[in-house]
XYZ file of C-alpha atoms in Angstrom:
691
model
C 9.416 48.957 -361.842
C 5.735 51.129 -361.651
C 4.045 49.927 -357.946
C 7.495 49.719 -356.635
C 8.474 51.773 -353.724
C 11.681 53.775 -353.676
C 13.292 51.359 -351.058
C 12.725 48.674 -352.747
C 14.152 50.016 -356.202
C 17.211 50.747 -354.708
C 17.307 46.887 -352.910
C 16.366 45.469 -356.376
C 19.472 47.502 -357.567
C 22.073 46.408 -354.589
C 20.653 43.111 -355.237
C 21.212 42.892 -358.649
C 24.450 44.240 -358.364
C 25.474 41.314 -355.572
C 24.787 39.456 -357.233
C 26.928 40.579 -361.117
C 29.605 40.498 -358.852
C 29.022 36.747 -357.358
C 28.499 35.684 -360.383
C 31.191 37.918 -362.041
C 33.884 35.929 -359.214
C 31.968 32.660 -359.690
C 33.598 32.555 -363.371
C 36.789 33.569 -362.263
C 36.698 30.692 -360.210
C 35.582 28.371 -363.149
C 38.165 29.822 -365.698
C 41.175 29.486 -363.133
C 40.166 26.013 -362.907
C 39.883 25.528 -366.441
C 43.164 27.066 -366.827
C 44.900 24.678 -364.445
C 43.511 21.699 -366.257
C 44.779 23.291 -369.268
C 48.427 23.910 -367.899
C 48.574 20.817 -366.224
C 46.910 18.228 -368.327
C 46.758 19.797 -371.921
C 49.755 20.093 -374.192
C 50.068 23.921 -375.762
C 49.215 24.814 -378.785
C 49.938 27.969 -380.726
C 47.772 30.603 -380.801
C 47.865 31.709 -383.836
C 46.784 27.382 -384.767
C 43.898 27.954 -382.613
C 42.606 31.084 -384.930
C 42.978 29.634 -387.631
C 40.859 26.010 -386.533
C 38.249 28.349 -385.090
C 37.382 30.423 -387.784
C 38.094 26.952 -390.462
C 35.197 24.849 -387.947
C 32.748 27.565 -387.302
C 30.269 25.489 -389.510
C 30.685 22.491 -387.575
C 30.277 23.893 -384.042
C 26.861 25.798 -385.698
C 26.066 22.012 -386.273
C 26.578 20.964 -382.320
C 24.936 24.285 -381.277
C 21.359 23.739 -383.474
C 21.078 19.819 -382.541
C 17.699 18.861 -381.402
C 18.266 14.947 -382.550
C 20.351 12.480 -380.411
C 21.310 10.752 -383.390
C 22.416 13.967 -384.728
C 24.623 14.941 -381.452
C 27.218 11.270 -382.447
C 26.959 12.415 -386.065
C 28.389 16.619 -385.298
C 30.190 16.053 -382.407
C 32.990 13.731 -384.122
C 32.608 15.520 -387.096
C 33.791 19.047 -385.308
C 36.152 16.499 -383.565
C 37.622 14.578 -386.708
C 37.749 18.117 -388.702
C 39.765 19.448 -385.598
C 41.939 16.140 -386.243
C 42.676 17.137 -389.548
C 43.340 20.976 -389.218
C 46.061 20.097 -386.613
C 47.246 17.392 -388.666
C 48.218 20.276 -391.423
C 49.631 22.043 -389.262
C 51.868 19.659 -387.940
C 53.175 17.801 -390.705
C 56.545 16.953 -389.708
C 55.600 15.513 -386.336
C 55.639 11.869 -385.701
C 52.080 12.085 -383.598
C 50.845 13.273 -386.793
C 52.301 9.753 -389.674
C 49.124 7.959 -390.675
C 50.365 5.097 -388.351
C 49.603 7.328 -385.222
C 46.844 10.305 -386.719
C 43.666 9.648 -383.929
C 39.789 9.370 -385.818
C 36.687 9.899 -383.294
C 34.010 7.667 -383.963
C 29.998 7.775 -383.185
C 28.317 5.345 -380.864
C 28.704 1.909 -382.047
C 26.536 -0.963 -381.961
C 27.527 -3.367 -379.660
C 29.693 -2.456 -376.552
C 33.674 -2.548 -376.548
C 34.312 -5.796 -375.521
C 37.485 -7.629 -374.416
C 37.243 -5.243 -370.973
C 39.030 -7.038 -368.305
C 35.760 -6.815 -365.747
C 33.691 -7.908 -368.510
C 32.024 -4.330 -368.440
C 29.367 -3.805 -370.848
C 29.728 0.170 -370.913
C 28.608 1.888 -374.244
C 30.483 5.373 -374.866
C 28.925 7.718 -376.967
C 31.754 8.245 -379.331
C 35.673 7.303 -378.131
C 38.581 8.207 -380.617
C 41.323 5.453 -381.267
C 44.394 4.956 -384.121
C 43.111 5.294 -387.361
C 44.896 2.644 -388.712
C 43.967 0.298 -386.634
C 40.166 1.281 -387.106
C 40.683 1.203 -390.818
C 41.415 -2.613 -389.789
C 38.973 -3.780 -387.964
C 36.614 -6.283 -388.091
C 34.154 -4.983 -385.269
C 33.503 -2.779 -382.615
C 36.837 -1.558 -381.361
C 38.012 -3.281 -378.485
C 38.272 -1.413 -374.986
C 42.150 -1.555 -374.921
C 42.655 -0.408 -378.698
C 40.511 3.670 -377.701
C 42.249 6.332 -376.577
C 40.247 8.645 -375.160
C 35.959 8.011 -374.396
C 32.895 10.906 -374.874
C 29.431 11.786 -373.855
C 26.707 13.356 -375.907
C 23.793 14.986 -373.973
C 20.964 16.565 -375.087
C 20.693 19.769 -372.778
C 21.921 22.776 -372.292
C 23.820 22.131 -369.438
C 25.930 19.344 -368.056
C 24.671 17.813 -364.567
C 26.635 15.910 -362.262
C 24.971 13.090 -363.729
C 25.826 13.437 -366.967
C 29.282 14.373 -365.808
C 29.285 10.324 -363.243
C 28.618 8.526 -366.290
C 31.865 9.649 -368.113
C 33.418 9.225 -365.459
C 32.303 5.842 -365.336
C 33.507 5.738 -369.171
C 37.102 6.678 -368.371
C 37.618 4.319 -365.486
C 36.552 2.139 -367.719
C 38.892 2.671 -370.574
C 41.756 3.437 -367.560
C 41.217 -0.341 -366.130
C 41.743 -1.165 -369.743
C 44.889 -0.116 -370.993
C 47.356 -1.722 -368.727
C 50.020 -0.026 -370.563
C 49.825 3.539 -369.928
C 46.565 3.847 -366.746
C 46.320 7.309 -368.286
C 43.082 8.802 -369.862
C 41.758 12.560 -371.268
C 37.646 11.815 -371.825
C 34.788 14.969 -372.575
C 31.929 15.302 -372.272
C 29.540 18.066 -374.968
C 26.232 19.225 -375.323
C 24.812 22.279 -377.783
C 25.846 24.388 -375.398
C 29.552 23.465 -374.580
C 31.733 20.776 -373.367
C 33.777 19.583 -370.167
C 36.487 18.179 -369.976
C 37.916 15.692 -367.456
C 41.625 13.123 -366.687
C 41.832 10.092 -364.779
C 45.005 8.508 -363.478
C 45.706 6.140 -360.572
C 46.408 9.934 -359.275
C 42.974 10.148 -358.957
C 40.343 12.003 -361.160
C 39.572 15.796 -362.175
C 36.398 17.080 -363.598
C 36.463 20.713 -365.802
C 33.528 22.813 -365.124
C 31.239 23.676 -368.531
C 33.122 25.114 -371.580
C 31.381 27.344 -373.825
C 32.164 27.281 -377.228
C 33.270 31.027 -376.882
C 36.350 29.492 -375.310
C 37.409 26.589 -378.219
C 41.054 26.717 -377.321
C 40.979 24.274 -374.297
C 38.614 21.744 -376.708
C 41.364 22.729 -379.753
C 44.398 21.260 -376.765
C 41.933 17.950 -375.807
C 42.198 16.948 -379.586
C 46.206 17.662 -379.350
C 46.846 16.285 -376.485
C 46.142 13.043 -377.615
C 48.288 13.155 -380.086
C 51.413 14.612 -378.053
C 50.196 13.947 -374.539
C 52.087 16.496 -371.857
C 55.029 14.250 -370.259
C 53.578 14.405 -366.928
C 50.527 12.465 -367.473
C 52.084 9.900 -369.280
C 52.230 7.090 -367.097
C 54.235 4.318 -369.253
C 57.465 2.965 -367.915
C 60.337 4.114 -369.636
C 62.896 1.772 -368.403
C 60.033 -1.306 -367.949
C 58.014 -1.297 -370.916
C 54.463 -2.860 -371.216
C 53.068 -2.700 -374.904
C 50.223 -4.174 -377.008
C 51.809 -7.712 -378.447
C 51.275 -7.060 -382.083
C 50.851 -11.516 -382.480
C 47.103 -11.130 -381.244
C 44.831 -10.363 -383.800
C 43.448 -6.734 -383.542
C 39.554 -7.785 -383.119
C 40.355 -10.553 -379.860
C 41.171 -10.243 -376.371
C 44.293 -7.933 -376.197
C 48.640 -9.536 -375.262
C 50.206 -7.115 -373.275
C 53.986 -7.752 -374.200
C 56.576 -7.044 -371.246
C 60.538 -5.973 -371.310
C 62.023 -6.119 -368.042
C 65.676 -5.934 -367.945
C 65.261 -5.880 -363.575
C 63.655 -9.080 -363.758
C 65.071 -10.474 -367.043
C 61.984 -10.826 -369.237
C 62.241 -10.007 -372.948
C 59.233 -9.511 -375.229
C 57.212 -11.757 -373.049
C 53.520 -12.173 -373.767
C 51.869 -11.531 -370.858
C 47.548 -11.708 -370.320
C 45.725 -9.381 -368.207
C 44.215 -11.233 -365.017
C 43.508 -9.405 -362.611
C 42.713 -5.278 -362.616
C 41.840 -3.425 -359.374
C 39.762 -0.217 -359.077
C 40.935 3.155 -360.888
C 42.103 6.338 -359.645
C 43.832 4.610 -356.562
C 46.330 1.616 -356.390
C 44.861 0.388 -359.424
C 46.357 -3.349 -359.115
C 47.209 -4.931 -362.232
C 47.995 -8.084 -362.455
C 49.341 -10.608 -366.032
C 50.357 -13.616 -366.521
C 53.278 -15.264 -369.104
C 50.519 -16.850 -371.944
C 54.023 -19.139 -373.067
C 56.108 -19.905 -370.876
C 55.023 -23.742 -368.497
C 56.634 -22.053 -365.698
C 53.994 -19.685 -363.670
C 55.074 -16.274 -364.020
C 52.956 -13.302 -362.425
C 53.309 -9.948 -362.960
C 51.870 -7.147 -360.505
C 52.409 -3.727 -361.221
C 50.179 -1.364 -358.822
C 50.031 2.752 -357.200
C 50.312 2.300 -353.380
C 50.112 5.263 -351.582
C 53.123 6.282 -350.319
C 52.697 5.745 -345.894
C 53.676 2.584 -344.353
C 55.615 -0.211 -345.872
C 55.214 -0.991 -349.444
C 54.233 -5.338 -350.229
C 57.522 -5.691 -351.483
C 58.921 -4.972 -347.809
C 56.347 -6.790 -346.330
C 57.301 -9.937 -348.722
C 60.294 -9.501 -347.432
C 59.037 -9.736 -344.272
C 57.284 -13.163 -344.812
C 60.710 -14.765 -345.988
C 61.569 -17.478 -348.649
C 59.308 -20.129 -349.394
C 56.374 -18.532 -346.982
C 53.847 -21.591 -346.487
C 51.002 -20.466 -347.892
C 51.780 -17.152 -349.331
C 52.606 -16.935 -353.150
C 56.354 -17.197 -354.042
C 57.729 -13.870 -354.870
C 60.723 -13.922 -357.519
C 63.515 -11.268 -356.750
C 64.531 -9.002 -359.259
C 68.163 -9.270 -360.698
C 68.565 -5.782 -360.513
C 67.039 -4.447 -357.163
C 68.065 -0.716 -357.678
C 66.152 0.176 -360.523
C 63.062 1.963 -359.359
C 60.342 3.573 -360.580
C 59.974 7.761 -360.217
C 57.572 8.499 -358.155
C 54.257 10.152 -360.061
C 54.135 13.659 -359.889
C 51.504 15.339 -357.842
C 49.121 17.617 -360.609
C 47.835 20.420 -357.889
C 44.372 21.540 -358.523
C 44.086 22.296 -355.166
C 41.414 20.109 -353.972
C 44.629 17.583 -353.685
C 42.341 15.292 -355.973
C 45.387 13.841 -357.861
C 47.897 12.905 -355.152
C 51.075 11.557 -355.652
C 51.645 7.782 -355.729
C 54.984 5.487 -357.171
C 54.500 3.064 -358.872
C 55.500 -0.621 -358.055
C 56.371 -3.812 -359.683
C 55.979 -7.216 -358.220
C 57.140 -10.855 -359.521
C 55.619 -13.805 -358.402
C 56.068 -17.651 -359.558
C 52.574 -18.706 -358.154
C 49.646 -18.725 -359.960
C 46.032 -21.043 -358.586
C 42.413 -21.198 -359.283
C 39.717 -18.504 -357.897
C 37.854 -19.522 -354.879
C 34.586 -20.125 -356.318
C 36.133 -23.412 -358.427
C 36.174 -25.119 -355.428
C 35.238 -28.408 -356.385
C 33.376 -30.268 -353.270
C 32.080 -29.269 -349.594
C 35.553 -30.701 -348.476
C 37.718 -28.422 -350.535
C 35.954 -25.318 -349.611
C 36.247 -26.377 -345.861
C 39.886 -26.816 -346.259
C 40.406 -24.223 -348.176
C 39.257 -22.070 -345.775
C 40.973 -24.266 -343.021
C 44.378 -23.473 -344.797
C 43.903 -19.618 -345.641
C 43.845 -19.204 -342.041
C 47.074 -22.328 -341.478
C 48.483 -19.551 -343.246
C 47.371 -16.264 -341.999
C 47.778 -17.455 -338.365
C 51.856 -18.758 -339.098
C 52.148 -14.823 -341.002
C 50.697 -13.127 -337.185
C 52.454 -15.400 -335.387
C 55.999 -16.239 -336.861
C 56.170 -12.927 -339.445
C 54.138 -10.355 -337.598
C 52.150 -9.817 -341.040
C 48.410 -8.877 -340.975
C 47.355 -9.133 -344.013
C 44.015 -7.094 -344.121
C 42.253 -8.133 -347.375
C 41.523 -11.116 -347.167
C 38.822 -12.125 -349.079
C 38.563 -14.050 -353.070
C 39.638 -12.111 -355.337
C 43.470 -12.290 -352.673
C 43.240 -16.253 -352.546
C 44.337 -18.940 -355.303
C 43.145 -22.245 -354.787
C 45.390 -25.452 -356.386
C 48.253 -23.613 -355.698
C 50.554 -23.775 -358.817
C 54.454 -24.731 -357.835
C 52.684 -26.003 -354.476
C 53.311 -24.228 -351.421
C 54.705 -26.469 -348.685
C 54.197 -26.647 -344.966
C 57.132 -25.220 -342.123
C 57.424 -23.710 -338.969
C 54.772 -26.039 -337.318
C 52.865 -25.594 -340.182
C 50.607 -28.221 -341.001
C 47.923 -27.907 -343.332
C 44.381 -29.907 -343.593
C 45.034 -32.464 -346.300
C 48.357 -33.184 -343.666
C 45.975 -33.245 -340.502
C 43.864 -35.901 -341.785
C 46.553 -37.853 -342.822
C 48.938 -37.773 -340.442
C 51.339 -36.497 -343.437
C 52.565 -32.565 -341.873
C 54.848 -32.441 -345.416
C 51.314 -32.078 -347.700
C 51.171 -29.185 -349.624
C 48.126 -26.489 -349.182
C 45.350 -26.260 -350.765
C 44.989 -22.428 -350.833
C 47.951 -19.773 -351.158
C 47.457 -15.966 -350.176
C 48.252 -12.915 -352.099
C 48.349 -9.200 -352.450
C 49.814 -7.926 -349.387
C 48.652 -3.979 -350.550
C 46.598 -3.372 -347.285
C 49.692 -5.499 -345.137
C 50.821 -4.127 -341.899
C 53.735 -5.059 -340.196
C 52.552 -5.566 -336.051
C 54.519 -4.602 -333.591
C 56.791 -7.369 -332.071
C 54.217 -8.320 -329.353
C 50.940 -7.587 -328.444
C 49.677 -4.146 -327.380
C 46.290 -3.021 -325.986
C 44.720 -0.425 -327.285
C 46.467 2.316 -324.898
C 49.724 1.161 -325.775
C 48.522 1.665 -329.786
C 47.622 5.322 -329.318
C 50.704 6.581 -326.977
C 53.000 4.731 -329.298
C 55.435 6.478 -331.802
C 55.621 3.519 -333.690
C 54.273 4.571 -337.379
C 52.917 0.663 -337.810
C 50.908 0.957 -335.147
C 49.361 3.866 -336.419
C 48.813 2.350 -339.512
C 46.077 -0.474 -337.395
C 43.690 2.609 -337.185
C 43.106 2.553 -341.169
C 40.021 1.315 -342.397
C 41.110 -1.021 -345.392
C 40.062 -3.970 -346.783
C 37.054 -5.052 -349.373
C 33.729 -4.270 -348.189
C 31.752 -7.178 -348.199
C 34.709 -8.995 -346.551
C 36.425 -6.342 -344.478
C 36.131 -7.370 -340.777
C 32.396 -5.904 -339.626
C 34.112 -3.897 -336.736
C 37.115 -1.905 -339.250
C 33.946 -1.741 -341.908
C 32.216 0.471 -339.091
C 35.447 1.639 -337.941
C 33.544 1.535 -334.221
C 33.462 -1.243 -331.115
C 29.925 -1.806 -330.648
C 29.738 -2.640 -326.995
C 27.068 -4.745 -325.948
C 24.098 -4.664 -323.527
C 25.388 -6.974 -321.141
C 29.257 -9.265 -320.954
C 30.156 -11.206 -323.581
C 29.915 -14.745 -322.604
C 33.392 -16.046 -324.894
C 33.434 -19.071 -326.663
C 34.457 -22.451 -325.480
C 37.523 -24.239 -326.712
C 35.629 -27.777 -327.114
C 37.109 -30.779 -327.529
C 36.820 -31.679 -331.943
C 34.873 -34.829 -332.107
C 34.968 -37.925 -332.661
C 38.433 -38.412 -330.302
C 40.050 -39.619 -333.375
C 40.051 -36.165 -335.248
C 40.723 -34.885 -331.826
C 43.774 -36.970 -331.946
C 44.602 -36.411 -335.238
C 44.772 -32.715 -334.784
C 46.774 -32.588 -331.823
C 49.649 -35.280 -332.919
C 49.228 -32.501 -336.221
C 50.748 -29.496 -333.728
C 53.186 -31.740 -331.179
C 55.077 -28.054 -330.558
C 51.773 -25.266 -329.729
C 50.318 -26.113 -326.561
C 47.324 -23.834 -326.911
C 46.009 -26.408 -329.532
C 45.512 -29.220 -327.235
C 44.099 -26.085 -325.023
C 40.222 -27.320 -323.385
C 37.945 -24.217 -321.789
C 36.823 -21.155 -321.709
C 39.823 -18.585 -323.617
C 39.042 -15.719 -320.810
C 36.926 -13.007 -319.509
C 35.598 -9.691 -320.292
C 37.058 -6.626 -320.204
C 34.962 -5.234 -318.130
C 37.715 -2.167 -317.554
C 37.725 -1.638 -321.180
C 34.006 -1.442 -321.626
C 33.856 1.441 -319.313
C 36.354 3.136 -321.147
C 34.539 2.837 -324.236
C 31.233 4.098 -322.962
C 33.506 7.138 -321.441
C 34.189 7.710 -325.356
C 38.048 7.693 -324.177
C 40.784 8.475 -326.882
C 42.250 5.536 -327.530
C 38.302 3.862 -328.127
C 37.414 6.405 -330.405
C 38.297 4.295 -333.277
C 38.345 1.073 -333.915
C 41.616 -0.910 -334.622
C 42.655 -3.721 -337.218
C 43.363 -6.879 -335.172
C 44.799 -10.617 -336.148
C 40.973 -11.561 -335.379
C 39.668 -9.808 -337.802
C 41.435 -11.478 -340.900
C 40.013 -14.511 -338.985
C 35.968 -12.993 -339.088
C 37.270 -11.901 -343.171
C 38.057 -15.091 -343.884
C 34.641 -16.858 -343.042
C 32.898 -14.294 -344.847
C 34.794 -15.820 -348.036
C 33.304 -18.855 -347.189
C 30.305 -18.225 -345.696
C 29.095 -15.671 -348.872
C 29.939 -18.141 -351.316
C 27.808 -21.303 -349.577
C 24.690 -18.229 -350.373
C 25.643 -18.834 -354.310
C 27.066 -22.009 -354.229
C 24.889 -24.892 -355.671
C 25.755 -28.664 -356.737
C 26.596 -29.637 -359.740
C 23.607 -30.946 -362.031
C 20.882 -29.612 -359.538
C 17.880 -29.265 -360.664
C 16.028 -25.512 -360.693
C 15.372 -24.212 -357.458
C 12.097 -22.814 -355.858
C 11.454 -18.810 -355.988
C 10.644 -17.951 -353.286
C 14.305 -19.493 -351.744
C 16.056 -18.348 -354.091
C 14.622 -14.890 -353.297
C 15.797 -15.306 -349.908
C 19.542 -16.051 -350.652
C 19.163 -12.648 -353.030
C 17.845 -10.514 -350.226
C 20.212 -11.033 -347.989
C 23.488 -11.317 -350.630
C 22.763 -8.358 -352.032
C 22.086 -6.835 -349.077
C 25.837 -7.929 -348.128
C 27.206 -6.539 -351.722
C 26.148 -3.384 -350.824
C 28.049 -3.154 -347.624
C 30.334 0.035 -347.543
C 33.229 0.727 -345.494
C 33.273 3.914 -342.913
C 29.571 4.409 -342.132
C 27.943 3.615 -339.446
C 25.007 2.418 -339.962
C 23.908 -1.352 -338.983
C 26.463 -3.852 -341.054
C 24.064 -6.327 -343.232
C 26.254 -9.055 -342.591
C 24.993 -9.120 -338.919
C 21.994 -10.894 -341.117
C 24.432 -14.290 -340.939
C 25.649 -14.007 -337.643
C 22.770 -13.701 -335.786
C 20.276 -16.168 -337.748
C 19.042 -19.150 -336.244
C 19.448 -22.503 -337.493
C 16.266 -22.924 -339.392
C 17.343 -20.012 -341.229
C 20.556 -21.486 -342.495
C 18.039 -24.254 -343.396
C 15.879 -22.310 -345.231
C 18.599 -20.312 -346.774
C 21.196 -23.001 -348.676
C 20.358 -24.614 -351.097
C 18.334 -27.700 -350.920
C 20.963 -29.573 -351.699
C 23.757 -27.978 -348.960
C 20.903 -28.054 -346.199
C 22.937 -30.659 -343.999
C 25.408 -27.877 -343.564
C 23.370 -25.839 -341.840
C 23.833 -27.058 -338.143
C 27.995 -26.534 -338.903
C 27.700 -23.492 -340.429
C 25.631 -21.979 -337.624
C 27.946 -23.429 -335.676
C 30.674 -21.622 -336.928
C 28.812 -18.282 -336.884
C 28.572 -18.540 -332.862
C 31.949 -16.948 -332.403
C 31.164 -13.596 -334.691
C 28.902 -12.427 -332.015
C 31.972 -10.976 -329.538
C 34.303 -8.769 -330.416
C 38.504 -10.325 -329.015
C 39.222 -6.772 -327.729
C 37.279 -7.083 -324.887
C 39.173 -10.084 -324.083
C 41.177 -10.851 -321.157
C 42.574 -14.441 -322.451
C 42.899 -17.683 -320.015
C 46.733 -18.742 -319.536
C 48.077 -20.062 -322.381
C 45.013 -18.524 -324.928
C 46.888 -16.246 -327.432
C 45.179 -13.096 -327.239
C 45.953 -12.600 -331.599
C 44.885 -16.094 -333.210
C 42.431 -17.501 -330.494
C 39.634 -16.996 -333.079
C 41.955 -18.470 -335.839
C 42.018 -21.256 -332.889
C 37.786 -21.684 -332.585
C 38.090 -21.461 -336.354
C 39.984 -24.091 -337.414
C 39.412 -27.024 -334.644
C 35.795 -26.652 -335.716
C 36.565 -26.578 -340.071
C 38.772 -29.484 -339.021
C 35.421 -31.477 -337.744
C 33.484 -30.325 -340.382
C 35.939 -31.411 -342.672
C 36.666 -34.648 -341.158
C 32.986 -35.406 -341.064
C 33.077 -35.361 -344.608
C 35.664 -37.108 -345.608
C 34.291 -40.196 -343.700
C 31.091 -39.591 -345.353
C 29.504 -38.782 -341.718
C 28.527 -35.156 -343.346
C 27.258 -35.597 -347.490
C 29.717 -34.331 -349.379
C 28.828 -32.428 -352.812
C 30.668 -31.974 -356.255
C 29.698 -28.253 -356.769
C 28.789 -26.414 -359.758
C 31.976 -24.136 -361.014
C 30.760 -22.697 -363.873
C 27.714 -21.093 -362.330
C 26.121 -19.762 -359.205
C 22.566 -19.682 -357.907
C 20.802 -17.280 -360.184
C 18.367 -14.027 -360.019
C 15.269 -13.248 -360.575
């Protein structure tokens, strides 16, 4: 330190000492988290076994640490891991898990992405683990459902947060592909060390980087793939889901279910839907052999509020426009809640598994064959939602294409003064619905009567507080709940007028279909602007600081299902479109697709609502331009927030937006059926392309 003053030297020594203490504290914290991960997620391996294995794998570790070519990284990591498997088998020859039929083998980066993912993902891990006897029988790249763990190789000395994020995606893919046991251990390796991770419907957790000097966690990771801790096994002991051996090893999987509570014995199901990992992770499987529809839905909802089963009980038997639930033979059978894995950050929360069975199936919304069917389907969604709100006080809160069946089987029939669109048009009140609603994961039981914001915030009723939750599918959740706040107008709203349906014949059909509902015959203004509430919002009073989810938000979500569908819809057999026109559609669609819940930035769906008639004529497919006036008119009611409505006499505040939309939709449906507006047969296989 020549040329440095004694004071500066003293400061430097103190600084070095401080940094050393800081580093020691950080190392201790890292060590604590790794220790917790080992205790909670990894099966123990005796210390003498670890010492023996550590001596035997020195050469393999040296190869990994010396890697300078990416391809060598894939090879040497799998060689190391397979060597650990071999040595563990030697030390555990009598364990069933190390029999030839169960022992795990690691394979390096495949030429092709693992196929048959339920969400069609094409992710390609650098290496993965699967049963050795399955690997020996496969002709092609192993499918996602055969994998037991996934890993990444990184050439740098430090595993970055981006690397960890990539591994999280691979663990997520594998978690979704295994409905038999959605619990996955993962690993990222580099020349200087490795990180371990665990993902399940509890959540996701990952360790800090561990040096190869500490090889114990790596050995325990490999052992845990053979002998996992009971706490991380999420398979159900009473009601089992296992891979069906009748499906070919290289084919899409079938899953065999035995569930005494529902009298299901060894029946085969295909996986129809899988939700987001690390949360509720809803899984829907459909029977592949029986003529009767049977859908099994497993999910891991949060323990707050009513369970989905309770909400379906509130809907009662044969709810019009809703899927039909099958009651269990033995309703006393309950799932044990998942234990919380406490890492100190609350990342792996407690959730309770539930299983529901439904005897309703159908096709996805995008398979509407004509524009009139799409219009009618939206009408029937609103009719089913309206009935549930008015008659059963159930609010869906997640109306989206994934939660709607069209062409439902068995048919959904009306009751309680419900009349679906075909019944209105044909003057046949018993006509079935074109759609059914499903999935009440985000549903809520409304208070018996409509409450003001002040009443909700002062009420001890738990259900009222649930209305403040931001839930739904980002592209389709109403804009207010998505932002989580009220958008104040610069001047008082001019609320929509309940116009008479035209022509007069269509109006008569509509009113005749609902003889007991005076609201359906009402005309004139729906109400006035609530100046008092507006002032309370300006003053940011307690009850106005956070938006409450309301029934009219479900109507808005349903309308977004229709509007976003129309953006990408194209006539069957249509010619390629002009590139500029496609780009106009793509710009708005991509902006909408990036919608995020809970942000206070502007909502991109506003671009659909606030555009003029010319814009809609330009952005729709050329074969659907004739719909632009009706679509533009449907958007007008969405320019206002119905929380600020003081309803006129006879107006049902909660379903006023349902009523406005249903009048407009039936008018359009009538004109399409009569040929006054050209109906169009739609391409049900593909959408308008992206450039």
